[in-house]
Amino acid sequence: LNWRDSVAGQVQELSGIARANLAVNAYSLSQGFLHLKRELPRFRHPVAVVILFTPSLMMRELDRNRPWIDSAGHWHRATGTWALSHLGRVLFPYHGAAAIDEAVAADRRLLRAEVALVRARGARPLVLVPVFQPEGPRERALRAAIFNGAAIPHLVVPLGQHWRLPDDSHPDARAHRMMARALWTRLRTETS
């Protein structure tokens, strides 16, 4: 999307507050946390930090081809695997209950750590959770496992089922507009 159509561009237009987009394509939540930890000190007076979460990002925590942080907070180096083996995991993503439980615990820890980083800088943290409708039972269960009782400030934004880029699973301009309006409404309401 063009900047003006993105969530960051739209919130900037609605709020008049300068925005920065630190998103990196295909990052896991662990990688996003490390990126935020490295980049946040570069901003003098951050007002708010929006952190993206979807169950598909959670599943990236189970991919050991990228650096990851476990539920105890320990960092692990990426471990290379055969390309065919990696492709098999992408095409047929099966993970046992223990692996899912570990990913849930790790992601809750990471989101809490990101929230703490943001608050330590005097900014408001908010986890954005876009949900294409209808939400499947597996995605709903994973979302509940992460956020229920976790005291992580988050905003669930329902999106139209077909509000995706052509031949891509990412949200289109309509979805970004909906997320931007919901974010700005929430952030503006919290400061009133």
mmCIF file of C-alpha atoms in Angstrom:
data_model
loop_
_atom_site.group_PDB
_atom_site.id
_atom_site.type_symbol
_atom_site.label_atom_id
_atom_site.label_comp_id
_atom_site.label_asym_id
_atom_site.label_seq_id
_atom_site.Cartn_x
_atom_site.Cartn_y
_atom_site.Cartn_z
ATOM 1 C CA LEU A 1 0.000 0.000 0.000
ATOM 2 C CA ASN A 2 0.990 3.598 -0.439
ATOM 3 C CA TRP A 3 1.823 5.447 2.802
ATOM 4 C CA ARG A 4 -1.401 7.477 2.690
ATOM 5 C CA ASP A 5 -3.430 4.222 2.554
ATOM 6 C CA SER A 6 -1.563 2.479 5.394
ATOM 7 C CA VAL A 7 -2.645 2.454 9.046
ATOM 8 C CA ALA A 8 0.293 4.701 9.967
ATOM 9 C CA GLY A 9 -0.420 7.182 7.178
ATOM 10 C CA GLN A 10 -4.139 7.288 7.973
ATOM 11 C CA VAL A 11 -3.609 7.789 11.718
ATOM 12 C CA GLN A 12 -1.152 10.576 10.940
ATOM 13 C CA GLU A 13 -3.767 12.256 8.747
ATOM 14 C CA LEU A 14 -6.509 11.852 11.378
ATOM 15 C CA SER A 15 -4.371 12.959 14.327
ATOM 16 C CA GLY A 16 -1.855 15.385 12.876
ATOM 17 C CA ILE A 17 0.830 13.551 14.871
ATOM 18 C CA ALA A 18 3.936 12.424 12.975
ATOM 19 C CA ARG A 19 4.036 8.649 12.565
ATOM 20 C CA ALA A 20 6.840 6.165 12.111
ATOM 21 C CA ASN A 21 6.341 2.685 10.740
ATOM 22 C CA LEU A 22 8.811 0.161 12.191
ATOM 23 C CA ALA A 23 7.099 -2.865 10.671
ATOM 24 C CA VAL A 24 9.299 -5.357 8.869
ATOM 25 C CA ASN A 25 7.835 -7.895 6.470
ATOM 26 C CA ALA A 26 7.703 -11.509 7.721
ATOM 27 C CA TYR A 27 9.040 -10.769 11.214
ATOM 28 C CA SER A 28 7.935 -12.958 14.098
ATOM 29 C CA LEU A 29 6.830 -11.442 17.398
ATOM 30 C CA SER A 30 10.312 -12.189 18.828
ATOM 31 C CA GLN A 31 11.982 -10.355 15.967
ATOM 32 C CA GLY A 32 9.520 -7.468 16.328
ATOM 33 C CA PHE A 33 10.294 -7.189 20.041
ATOM 34 C CA LEU A 34 14.052 -7.064 19.394
ATOM 35 C CA HIS A 35 13.486 -4.482 16.644
ATOM 36 C CA LEU A 36 11.343 -2.289 18.941
ATOM 37 C CA LYS A 37 13.899 -2.594 21.754
ATOM 38 C CA ARG A 38 16.631 -1.416 19.367
ATOM 39 C CA GLU A 39 14.656 1.377 17.634
ATOM 40 C CA LEU A 40 12.446 2.896 20.373
ATOM 41 C CA PRO A 41 15.318 4.775 22.092
ATOM 42 C CA ARG A 42 15.825 6.749 18.846
ATOM 43 C CA PHE A 43 12.516 8.569 19.383
ATOM 44 C CA ARG A 44 12.665 11.519 21.778
ATOM 45 C CA HIS A 45 9.040 11.719 22.927
ATOM 46 C CA PRO A 46 6.958 8.836 21.622
ATOM 47 C CA VAL A 47 3.237 9.353 22.230
ATOM 48 C CA ALA A 48 1.989 5.840 21.512
ATOM 49 C CA VAL A 49 3.288 2.589 20.096
ATOM 50 C CA VAL A 50 0.976 0.252 18.229
ATOM 51 C CA ILE A 51 2.057 -3.387 18.188
ATOM 52 C CA LEU A 52 0.508 -5.752 15.663
ATOM 53 C CA PHE A 53 -0.647 -9.221 16.682
ATOM 54 C CA THR A 54 -2.375 -11.968 14.736
ATOM 55 C CA PRO A 55 -2.349 -15.734 15.299
ATOM 56 C CA SER A 56 -0.363 -16.078 12.046
ATOM 57 C CA LEU A 57 2.436 -14.041 13.664
ATOM 58 C CA MET A 58 2.217 -16.336 16.653
ATOM 59 C CA MET A 59 2.832 -19.326 14.421
ATOM 60 C CA ARG A 60 6.088 -17.726 13.263
ATOM 61 C CA GLU A 61 7.385 -18.270 16.799
ATOM 62 C CA LEU A 62 7.325 -21.980 16.021
ATOM 63 C CA ASP A 63 9.548 -21.500 12.968
ATOM 64 C CA ARG A 64 13.101 -22.144 14.112
ATOM 65 C CA ASN A 65 14.548 -20.740 10.878
ATOM 66 C CA ARG A 66 14.415 -17.313 12.502
ATOM 67 C CA PRO A 67 15.671 -16.033 15.874
ATOM 68 C CA TRP A 68 13.164 -16.615 18.686
ATOM 69 C CA ILE A 69 12.565 -15.954 22.357
ATOM 70 C CA ASP A 70 11.100 -18.721 24.481
ATOM 71 C CA SER A 71 8.526 -18.456 27.279
ATOM 72 C CA ALA A 72 11.332 -18.045 29.847
ATOM 73 C CA GLY A 73 12.634 -15.015 27.942
ATOM 74 C CA HIS A 74 15.759 -16.709 26.553
ATOM 75 C CA TRP A 75 16.920 -15.709 23.082
ATOM 76 C CA HIS A 76 17.743 -18.472 20.593
ATOM 77 C CA ARG A 77 19.686 -18.228 17.363
ATOM 78 C CA ALA A 78 17.955 -19.330 14.152
ATOM 79 C CA THR A 79 18.659 -22.930 13.270
ATOM 80 C CA GLY A 80 18.909 -23.723 9.600
ATOM 81 C CA THR A 81 16.952 -26.600 8.142
ATOM 82 C CA TRP A 82 16.701 -28.137 4.721
ATOM 83 C CA ALA A 83 14.643 -26.006 2.347
ATOM 84 C CA LEU A 84 12.347 -28.934 1.555
ATOM 85 C CA SER A 85 11.730 -29.534 5.260
ATOM 86 C CA HIS A 86 10.895 -25.837 5.766
ATOM 87 C CA LEU A 87 8.546 -25.884 2.760
ATOM 88 C CA GLY A 88 6.769 -28.915 4.204
ATOM 89 C CA ARG A 89 6.155 -27.057 7.486
ATOM 90 C CA VAL A 90 4.794 -24.047 5.579
ATOM 91 C CA LEU A 91 2.464 -26.139 3.410
ATOM 92 C CA PHE A 92 1.384 -28.535 6.177
ATOM 93 C CA PRO A 93 1.623 -26.534 9.415
ATOM 94 C CA TYR A 94 1.051 -28.991 12.227
ATOM 95 C CA HIS A 95 2.177 -28.244 15.760
ATOM 96 C CA GLY A 96 1.444 -30.336 18.814
ATOM 97 C CA ALA A 97 -0.313 -29.030 21.932
ATOM 98 C CA ALA A 98 2.975 -28.559 23.819
ATOM 99 C CA ALA A 99 4.423 -26.407 21.014
ATOM 100 C CA ILE A 100 1.243 -24.292 20.861
ATOM 101 C CA ASP A 101 1.255 -23.844 24.644
ATOM 102 C CA GLU A 102 4.914 -22.744 24.484
ATOM 103 C CA ALA A 103 4.120 -20.250 21.708
ATOM 104 C CA VAL A 104 1.183 -18.826 23.690
ATOM 105 C CA ALA A 105 3.338 -18.405 26.811
ATOM 106 C CA ALA A 106 6.203 -16.890 24.798
ATOM 107 C CA ASP A 107 3.929 -14.443 22.985
ATOM 108 C CA ARG A 108 2.218 -13.325 26.189
ATOM 109 C CA ARG A 109 5.657 -12.698 27.693
ATOM 110 C CA LEU A 110 6.823 -10.814 24.587
ATOM 111 C CA LEU A 111 3.711 -8.638 24.413
ATOM 112 C CA ARG A 112 4.004 -7.793 28.118
ATOM 113 C CA ALA A 113 7.685 -6.932 27.598
ATOM 114 C CA GLU A 114 6.832 -4.671 24.654
ATOM 115 C CA VAL A 115 4.125 -2.947 26.704
ATOM 116 C CA ALA A 116 6.649 -2.402 29.525
ATOM 117 C CA LEU A 117 9.237 -0.977 27.086
ATOM 118 C CA VAL A 118 6.708 1.472 25.703
ATOM 119 C CA ARG A 119 5.449 2.544 29.126
ATOM 120 C CA ALA A 120 9.034 3.046 30.331
ATOM 121 C CA ARG A 121 9.412 5.634 27.553
ATOM 122 C CA GLY A 122 6.251 7.441 28.724
ATOM 123 C CA ALA A 123 4.178 6.376 25.714
ATOM 124 C CA ARG A 124 0.902 4.496 25.511
ATOM 125 C CA PRO A 125 1.120 0.904 24.271
ATOM 126 C CA LEU A 126 -1.697 -0.686 22.304
ATOM 127 C CA VAL A 127 -1.707 -4.079 20.606
ATOM 128 C CA LEU A 128 -3.699 -3.989 17.369
ATOM 129 C CA VAL A 129 -5.486 -7.268 16.611
ATOM 130 C CA PRO A 130 -7.071 -7.270 13.137
ATOM 131 C CA VAL A 131 -9.625 -10.073 12.735
ATOM 132 C CA PHE A 132 -10.998 -11.012 9.337
ATOM 133 C CA GLN A 133 -14.622 -12.099 9.661
ATOM 134 C CA PRO A 134 -15.831 -14.664 10.244
ATOM 135 C CA GLU A 135 -13.103 -15.513 12.709
ATOM 136 C CA GLY A 136 -12.355 -19.225 12.823
ATOM 137 C CA PRO A 137 -12.566 -21.141 16.094
ATOM 138 C CA ARG A 138 -8.826 -21.889 16.139
ATOM 139 C CA GLU A 139 -7.896 -18.209 15.690
ATOM 140 C CA ARG A 140 -10.465 -17.175 18.336
ATOM 141 C CA ALA A 141 -9.045 -19.713 20.791
ATOM 142 C CA LEU A 142 -5.455 -18.564 20.174
ATOM 143 C CA ARG A 143 -6.434 -14.910 20.574
ATOM 144 C CA ALA A 144 -8.265 -15.702 23.819
ATOM 145 C CA ALA A 145 -5.297 -17.713 25.103
ATOM 146 C CA ILE A 146 -3.000 -14.732 24.533
ATOM 147 C CA PHE A 147 -5.161 -11.888 25.855
ATOM 148 C CA ASN A 148 -7.721 -13.257 28.351
ATOM 149 C CA GLY A 149 -6.559 -12.343 31.837
ATOM 150 C CA ALA A 150 -3.171 -11.111 30.587
ATOM 151 C CA ALA A 151 -3.706 -7.358 31.236
ATOM 152 C CA ILE A 152 -2.274 -6.501 27.816
ATOM 153 C CA PRO A 153 -3.904 -3.378 26.337
ATOM 154 C CA HIS A 154 -5.296 -4.446 22.988
ATOM 155 C CA LEU A 155 -7.843 -3.475 20.374
ATOM 156 C CA VAL A 156 -9.642 -6.081 18.284
ATOM 157 C CA VAL A 157 -10.753 -4.672 14.923
ATOM 158 C CA PRO A 158 -13.181 -6.804 12.883
ATOM 159 C CA LEU A 159 -12.465 -6.626 9.147
ATOM 160 C CA GLY A 160 -14.485 -7.678 6.124
ATOM 161 C CA GLN A 161 -13.761 -11.192 4.931
ATOM 162 C CA HIS A 162 -12.563 -10.017 1.508
ATOM 163 C CA TRP A 163 -10.695 -6.875 2.594
ATOM 164 C CA ARG A 164 -7.361 -8.276 1.444
ATOM 165 C CA LEU A 165 -4.854 -7.320 -1.206
ATOM 166 C CA PRO A 166 -5.319 -9.224 -4.472
ATOM 167 C CA ASP A 167 -3.492 -12.579 -4.356
ATOM 168 C CA ASP A 168 -2.259 -11.775 -0.840
ATOM 169 C CA SER A 169 -3.479 -12.356 2.698
ATOM 170 C CA HIS A 170 -2.527 -8.859 3.913
ATOM 171 C CA PRO A 171 -5.228 -6.247 4.617
ATOM 172 C CA ASP A 172 -6.169 -3.876 1.789
ATOM 173 C CA ALA A 173 -6.764 -0.097 1.961
ATOM 174 C CA ARG A 174 -10.331 -0.542 3.317
ATOM 175 C CA ALA A 175 -9.010 -2.694 6.162
ATOM 176 C CA HIS A 176 -6.219 -0.221 6.916
ATOM 177 C CA ARG A 177 -8.766 2.615 6.987
ATOM 178 C CA MET A 178 -10.956 0.668 9.453
ATOM 179 C CA MET A 179 -7.959 -0.140 11.689
ATOM 180 C CA ALA A 180 -6.718 3.479 11.585
ATOM 181 C CA ARG A 181 -10.105 4.885 12.591
ATOM 182 C CA ALA A 182 -10.477 2.372 15.414
ATOM 183 C CA LEU A 183 -6.930 3.080 16.658
ATOM 184 C CA TRP A 184 -7.366 6.834 16.572
ATOM 185 C CA THR A 185 -10.751 6.619 18.311
ATOM 186 C CA ARG A 186 -9.252 4.457 21.069
ATOM 187 C CA LEU A 187 -6.130 6.591 21.532
ATOM 188 C CA ARG A 188 -8.119 9.851 21.503
ATOM 189 C CA THR A 189 -10.657 8.462 23.988
ATOM 190 C CA GLU A 190 -7.926 7.324 26.390
ATOM 191 C CA THR A 191 -6.461 10.827 26.558
ATOM 192 C CA SER A 192 -9.804 12.592 27.092
#
